[in-house]
XYZ file of C-alpha atoms in Angstrom:
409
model
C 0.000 0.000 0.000
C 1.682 3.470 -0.736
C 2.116 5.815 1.889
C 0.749 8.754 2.453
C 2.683 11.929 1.074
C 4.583 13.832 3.995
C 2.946 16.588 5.602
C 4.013 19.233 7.611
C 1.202 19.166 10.752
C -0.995 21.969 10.637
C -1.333 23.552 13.606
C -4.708 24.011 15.389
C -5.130 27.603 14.980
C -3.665 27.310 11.785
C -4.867 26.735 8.424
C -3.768 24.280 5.566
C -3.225 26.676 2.352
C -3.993 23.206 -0.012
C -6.393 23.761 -2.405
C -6.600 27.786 -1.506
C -7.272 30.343 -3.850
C -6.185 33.463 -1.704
C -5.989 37.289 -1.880
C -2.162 38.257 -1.990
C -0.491 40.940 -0.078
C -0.963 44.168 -1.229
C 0.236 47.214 0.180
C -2.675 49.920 0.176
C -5.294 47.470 -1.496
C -5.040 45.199 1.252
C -7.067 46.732 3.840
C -9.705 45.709 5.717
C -12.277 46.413 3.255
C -10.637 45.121 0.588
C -9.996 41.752 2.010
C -13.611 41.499 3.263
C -15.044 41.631 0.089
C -12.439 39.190 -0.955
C -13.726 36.992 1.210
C -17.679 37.771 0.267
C -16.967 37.097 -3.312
C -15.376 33.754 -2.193
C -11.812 34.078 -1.412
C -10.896 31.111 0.963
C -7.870 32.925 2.581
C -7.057 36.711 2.640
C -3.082 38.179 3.290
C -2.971 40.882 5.172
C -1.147 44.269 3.408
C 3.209 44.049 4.235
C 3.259 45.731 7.579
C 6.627 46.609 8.769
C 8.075 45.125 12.397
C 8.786 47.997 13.654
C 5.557 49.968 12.918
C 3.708 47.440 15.269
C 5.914 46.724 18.101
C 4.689 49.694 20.380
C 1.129 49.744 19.264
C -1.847 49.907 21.644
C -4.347 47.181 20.929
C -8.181 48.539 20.921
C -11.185 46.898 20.376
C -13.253 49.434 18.506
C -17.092 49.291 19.207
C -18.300 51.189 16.318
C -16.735 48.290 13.918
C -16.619 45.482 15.947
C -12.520 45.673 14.921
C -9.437 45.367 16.732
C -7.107 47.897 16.024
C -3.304 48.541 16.377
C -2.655 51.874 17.127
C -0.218 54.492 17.744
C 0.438 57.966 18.060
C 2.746 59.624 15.483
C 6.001 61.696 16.669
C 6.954 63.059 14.230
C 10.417 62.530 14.711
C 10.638 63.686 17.902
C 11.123 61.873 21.123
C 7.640 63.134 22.545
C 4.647 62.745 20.799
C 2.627 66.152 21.079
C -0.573 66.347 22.616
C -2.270 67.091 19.559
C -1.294 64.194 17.503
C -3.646 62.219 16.442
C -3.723 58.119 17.054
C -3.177 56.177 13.492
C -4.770 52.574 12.761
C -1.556 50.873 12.006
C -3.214 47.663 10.893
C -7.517 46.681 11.707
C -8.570 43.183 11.711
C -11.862 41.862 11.987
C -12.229 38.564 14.552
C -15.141 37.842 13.355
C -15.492 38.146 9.812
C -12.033 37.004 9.365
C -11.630 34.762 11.950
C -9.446 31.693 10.512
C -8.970 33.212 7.413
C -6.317 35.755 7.674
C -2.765 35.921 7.352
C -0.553 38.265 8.587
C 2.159 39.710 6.302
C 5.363 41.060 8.438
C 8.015 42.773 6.907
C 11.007 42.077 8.913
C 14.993 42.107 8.870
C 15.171 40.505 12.256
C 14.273 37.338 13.550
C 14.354 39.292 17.452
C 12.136 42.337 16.144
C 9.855 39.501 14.046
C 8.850 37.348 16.673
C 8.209 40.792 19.286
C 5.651 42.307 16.243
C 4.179 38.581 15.418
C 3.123 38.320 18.955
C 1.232 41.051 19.564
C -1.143 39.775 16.034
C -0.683 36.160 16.441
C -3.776 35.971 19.288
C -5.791 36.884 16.364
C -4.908 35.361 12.759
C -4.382 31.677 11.531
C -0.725 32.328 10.243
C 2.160 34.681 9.859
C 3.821 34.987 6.165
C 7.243 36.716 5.674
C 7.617 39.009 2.955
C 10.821 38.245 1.589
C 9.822 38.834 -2.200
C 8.442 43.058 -1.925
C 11.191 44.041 -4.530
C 10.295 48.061 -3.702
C 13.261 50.380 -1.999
C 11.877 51.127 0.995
C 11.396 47.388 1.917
C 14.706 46.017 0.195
C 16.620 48.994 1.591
C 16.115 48.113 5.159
C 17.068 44.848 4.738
C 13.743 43.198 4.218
C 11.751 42.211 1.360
C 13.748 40.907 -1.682
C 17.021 41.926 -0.268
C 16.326 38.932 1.907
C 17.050 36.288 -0.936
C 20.372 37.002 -0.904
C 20.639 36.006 2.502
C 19.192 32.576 2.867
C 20.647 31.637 6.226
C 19.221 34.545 7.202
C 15.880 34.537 6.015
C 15.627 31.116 7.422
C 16.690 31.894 10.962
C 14.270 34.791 10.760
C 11.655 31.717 10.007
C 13.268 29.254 12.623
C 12.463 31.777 15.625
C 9.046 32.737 14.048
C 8.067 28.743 13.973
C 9.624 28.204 17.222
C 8.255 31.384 19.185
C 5.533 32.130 17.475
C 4.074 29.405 15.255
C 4.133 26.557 19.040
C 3.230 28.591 20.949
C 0.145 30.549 19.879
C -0.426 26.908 17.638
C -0.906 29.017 14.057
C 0.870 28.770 10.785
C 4.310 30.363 9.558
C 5.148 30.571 5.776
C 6.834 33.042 3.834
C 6.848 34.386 0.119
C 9.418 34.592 -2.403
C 10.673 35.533 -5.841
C 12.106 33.737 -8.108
C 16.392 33.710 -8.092
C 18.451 33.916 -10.793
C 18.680 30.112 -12.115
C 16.767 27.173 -11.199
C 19.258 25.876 -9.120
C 19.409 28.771 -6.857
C 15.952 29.239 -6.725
C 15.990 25.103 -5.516
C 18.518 25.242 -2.739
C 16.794 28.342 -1.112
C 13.588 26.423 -1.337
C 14.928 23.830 0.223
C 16.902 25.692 2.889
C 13.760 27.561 4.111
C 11.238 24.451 3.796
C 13.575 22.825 6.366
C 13.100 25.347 8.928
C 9.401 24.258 10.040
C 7.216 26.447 7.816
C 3.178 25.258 6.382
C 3.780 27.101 3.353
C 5.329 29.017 0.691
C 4.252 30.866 -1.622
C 6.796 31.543 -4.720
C 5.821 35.047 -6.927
C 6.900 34.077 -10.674
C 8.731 36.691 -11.127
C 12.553 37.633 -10.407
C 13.201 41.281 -8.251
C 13.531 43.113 -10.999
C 10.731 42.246 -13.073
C 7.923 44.732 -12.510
C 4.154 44.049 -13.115
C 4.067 44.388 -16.511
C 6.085 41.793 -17.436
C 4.690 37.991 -17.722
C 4.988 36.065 -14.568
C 7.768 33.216 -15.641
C 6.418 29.351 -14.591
C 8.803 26.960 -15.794
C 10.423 26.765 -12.434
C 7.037 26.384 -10.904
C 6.175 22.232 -11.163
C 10.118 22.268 -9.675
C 9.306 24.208 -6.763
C 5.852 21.948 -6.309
C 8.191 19.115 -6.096
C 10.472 20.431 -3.490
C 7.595 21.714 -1.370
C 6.083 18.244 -1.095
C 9.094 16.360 -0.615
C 9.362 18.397 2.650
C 5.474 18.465 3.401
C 5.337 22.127 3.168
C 2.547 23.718 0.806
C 3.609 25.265 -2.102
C 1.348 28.515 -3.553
C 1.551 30.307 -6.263
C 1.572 34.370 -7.669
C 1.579 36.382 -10.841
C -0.757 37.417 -13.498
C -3.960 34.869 -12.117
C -7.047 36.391 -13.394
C -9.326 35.124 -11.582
C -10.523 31.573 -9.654
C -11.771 29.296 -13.009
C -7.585 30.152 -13.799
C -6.215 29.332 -10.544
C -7.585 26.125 -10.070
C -6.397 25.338 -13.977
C -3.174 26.418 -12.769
C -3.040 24.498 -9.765
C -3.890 21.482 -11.850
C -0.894 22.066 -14.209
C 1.805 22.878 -12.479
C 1.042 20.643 -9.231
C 1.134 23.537 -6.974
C -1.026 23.471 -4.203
C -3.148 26.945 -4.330
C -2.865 30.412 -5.372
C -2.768 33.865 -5.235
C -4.650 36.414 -7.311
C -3.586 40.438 -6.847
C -3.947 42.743 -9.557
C -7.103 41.431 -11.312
C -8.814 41.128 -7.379
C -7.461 44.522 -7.160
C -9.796 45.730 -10.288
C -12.556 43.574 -9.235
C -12.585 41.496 -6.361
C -15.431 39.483 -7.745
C -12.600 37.823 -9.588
C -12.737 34.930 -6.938
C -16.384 33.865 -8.050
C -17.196 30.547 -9.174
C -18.364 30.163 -12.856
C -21.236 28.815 -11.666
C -21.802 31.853 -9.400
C -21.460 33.719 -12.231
C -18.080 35.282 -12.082
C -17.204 38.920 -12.369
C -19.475 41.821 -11.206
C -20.211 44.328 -13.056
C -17.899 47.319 -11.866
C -20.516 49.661 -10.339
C -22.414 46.511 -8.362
C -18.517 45.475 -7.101
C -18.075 49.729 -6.353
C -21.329 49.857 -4.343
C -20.574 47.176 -1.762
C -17.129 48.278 -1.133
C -18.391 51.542 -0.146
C -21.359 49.572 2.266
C -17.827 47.138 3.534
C -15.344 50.839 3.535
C -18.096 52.435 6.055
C -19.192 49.330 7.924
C -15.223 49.525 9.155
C -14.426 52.842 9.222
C -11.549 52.681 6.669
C -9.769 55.661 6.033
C -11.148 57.729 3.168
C -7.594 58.274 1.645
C -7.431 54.395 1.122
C -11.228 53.925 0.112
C -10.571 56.766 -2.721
C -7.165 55.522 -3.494
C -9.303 51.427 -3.881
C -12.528 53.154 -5.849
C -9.860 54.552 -8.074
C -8.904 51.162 -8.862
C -12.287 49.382 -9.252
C -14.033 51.766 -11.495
C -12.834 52.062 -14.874
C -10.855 55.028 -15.925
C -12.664 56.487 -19.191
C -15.903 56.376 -16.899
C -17.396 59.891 -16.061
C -18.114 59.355 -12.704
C -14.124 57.596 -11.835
C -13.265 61.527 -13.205
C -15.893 62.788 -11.072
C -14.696 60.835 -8.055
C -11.090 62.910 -7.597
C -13.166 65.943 -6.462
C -14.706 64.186 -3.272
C -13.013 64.871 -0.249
C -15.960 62.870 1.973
C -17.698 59.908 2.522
C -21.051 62.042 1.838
C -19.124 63.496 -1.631
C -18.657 60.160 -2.690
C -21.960 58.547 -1.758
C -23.907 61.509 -3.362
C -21.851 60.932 -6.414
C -22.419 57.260 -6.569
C -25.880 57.760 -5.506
C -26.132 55.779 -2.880
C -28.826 58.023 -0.769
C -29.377 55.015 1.704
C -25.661 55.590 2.987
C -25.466 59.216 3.623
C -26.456 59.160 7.057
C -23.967 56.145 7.574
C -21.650 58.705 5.449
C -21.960 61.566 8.001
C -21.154 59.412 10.660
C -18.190 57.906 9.543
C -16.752 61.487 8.263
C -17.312 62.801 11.713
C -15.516 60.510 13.322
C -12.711 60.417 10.867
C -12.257 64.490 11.723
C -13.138 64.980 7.957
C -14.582 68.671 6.943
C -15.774 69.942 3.690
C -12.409 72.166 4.004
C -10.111 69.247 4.075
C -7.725 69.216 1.121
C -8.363 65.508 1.071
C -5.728 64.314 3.359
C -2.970 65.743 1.144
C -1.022 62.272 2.045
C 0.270 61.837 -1.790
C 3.217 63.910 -1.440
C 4.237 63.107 1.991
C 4.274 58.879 0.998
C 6.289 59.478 -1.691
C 9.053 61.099 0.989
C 8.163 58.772 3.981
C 9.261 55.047 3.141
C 7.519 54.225 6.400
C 4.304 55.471 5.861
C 4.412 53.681 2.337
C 4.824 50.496 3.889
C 2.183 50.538 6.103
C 0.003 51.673 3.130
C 0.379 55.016 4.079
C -1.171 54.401 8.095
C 2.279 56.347 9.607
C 1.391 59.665 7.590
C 1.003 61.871 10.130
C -2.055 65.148 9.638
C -1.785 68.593 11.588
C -5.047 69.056 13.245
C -6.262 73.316 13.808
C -9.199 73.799 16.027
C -12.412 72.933 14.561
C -12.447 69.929 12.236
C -9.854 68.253 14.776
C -10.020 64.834 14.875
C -10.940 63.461 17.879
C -9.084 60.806 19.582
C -9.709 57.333 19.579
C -10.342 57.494 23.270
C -13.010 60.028 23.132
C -14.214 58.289 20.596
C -15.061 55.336 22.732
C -12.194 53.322 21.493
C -11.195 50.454 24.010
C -7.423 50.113 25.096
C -7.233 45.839 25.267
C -4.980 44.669 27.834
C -1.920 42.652 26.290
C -2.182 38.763 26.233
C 0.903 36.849 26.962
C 1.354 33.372 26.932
């Protein structure tokens, strides 16, 4: 009788990524929102957005009650050793225990296997895994050591992995994986996977791509059935990422290439409806998809810079009212523009508590991401807004925002 292939035990807080077809990291389209809908249009795991170590260690966890969320927030210095008493707290990352409970993964970008395990516990309570970037090929990941610039340094990477599995993964009993890029030859790419499937991971995910490839450029797969291989030699789970339209493709391409799931990003991105079922009908129509984002982007309180920045990206360009939508500066703009007349009170809510005024230049964050690496990698949660007088956002304690005491185990 032949045995049974070797598995990697799945923790019991964990989750097996076999037969997944997942949202993939994304920085700024990875938010709450985002990956909620993901998971409404039948996404069986979502990845959280690449949130830096550092950014978390020092948060304050809150449980919020006008979302039901917990949230992992901090005040902004500004540089300075002293926060002032003016600044206002910033949602470094928002989870949903509810509506994602079992279902999320938590992307850390990290350098450090000390300063990854101290961020991974403060999240682990709460999600079924915890996925090292080591693939982001962007400067202000790679130029701190992390991302990309972490292929280079296998041994590294894996003790980064090691103390994650053995600090992290046993004791809260979840999942640690991480997700790569593609190296120079096949060979290379072979003894990495190998190195870092040895260390105790569930999964790996492998983006088809090499770091200097950009988007644009077709995802390369003939390494992919290779990688498979290695992955299930060691029992670990092998995903994969790059250029899969939607779920009828994934599960073609898990089929072909032996892989065990897989990622879609840019075309869940553009319409996260991409993770229906033929038989549910597949895609959306754009303005049904824009709709309930808004309802999911106000049920949580998202931050209207993000929720413009993600409506931006699901309606299509040449339409009138994607022109129109660069003038709102609101909730209320944007649900009078989209017509949604059953929202606006919702609208007015949400804009209140967010501090946002008819005289706010919109956040004004463009400008200030482009010169803050840190705010970019937290999808733009460390920008930090002056507040003057009327219009000031209130805090999150006045806002009836509940400090959580810190779990240990």
């Amino acid at each position: 009788m032949a045995s049974s292939p070797k598995r990697v035990p799945i923790p019991k807080n964990g989750v097996d990524y076999r037969g997944k077809v997942v949202l993939a990291p994304m920085v700024r389209s990875g938010e709450l929102p985002s990956r909620l809908l993901a998971l409404k249009y039948g996404a069986d795991l979502v990845w959280g957005p690449e949130t830096i170590d550092k950014s978390m260690i020092g948060t304050t966890k809150r449980l919020n009650p006008h979302t039901s969320t917990i949230d992992y927030t901090r005040t902004p210095s500004n540089l300075s050793k002293e926060p002032s008493s003016t600044s206002r707290e910033s949602v470094i990352f928002r989870l949903h225990p509810t509506r994602e409970n079992g279902r999320l993964i938590f992307q850390i970008g990290t350098s450090q296997p000390a300063l990854a395990v101290e961020a991974a516990k403060l999240v682990a309570p709460h999600v079924a895994g915890i996925d090292v970037n080591a693939g982001c090929p962007k400067p202000f990941s790679t130029s701190g050591g992390m991302g990309a610039a972490l292929l280079q340094t296998p041994d590294h990477l894996a003790s980064i992995l090691s103390a994650l599995v053995e600090e992290v993964g046993k004791v809260y009993e979840i999942g640690i994986s991480v997700k790569v890029r593609l190296l120079e030859t096949a060979e290379k790419t072979k003894a990495l996977v190998q190195k870092l499937c040895a260390t105790g991971i569930i999964g790996l995910t492998v983006h088809c791509r090499t770091t200097p490839m950009r988007p644009r450029e077709r995802a390369i797969r003939d390494q992919l059935s290779m990688i498979a291989d290695v992955c299930r030699n060691a029992g670990v789970a092998c995903m994969m990422n790059g250029d899969v339209r939607d779920r009828n493709e994934a599960v073609q391409l898990i089929q072909e290439y032996g892989v065990d799931g897989a990622m879609i990003a840019t075309a869940a991105e553009s319409n996260p409806s991409a993770f229906r079922t033929p038989e549910d009908g597949g895609l959306l129509p754009w303005r049904e998809v824009v709709e309930e984002y808004m309802r999911t982007a106000l049920g949580v309180d998202n931050k209207w810079g993000n929720t413009k920045f993600t409506l931006n990206n699901l309606m299509p360009g040449k339409a009138e009212v994607s022109r129109k939508m660069t003038g709102c500066k609101r909730y209320i703009d944007a649900c009078k523009l989209l017509e949604l007349e059953e929202l606006h009170s919702r609208a007015q809510e949400v804009d209140e508590r967010l501090g946002i005024s008819a005289n706010n230049k919109d956040h004004d964050i463009r400008g200030k991401r482009k010169k803050n690496p840190s705010a970019q990698a937290v999808g733009g949660n460390m920008v930090i807004e002056k507040s003057h007088g009327i219009g000031r956002k209130s805090s999150l304690s006045e806002r009836g925002v509940i400090a959580m005491p810190v779990v240990t185990v």
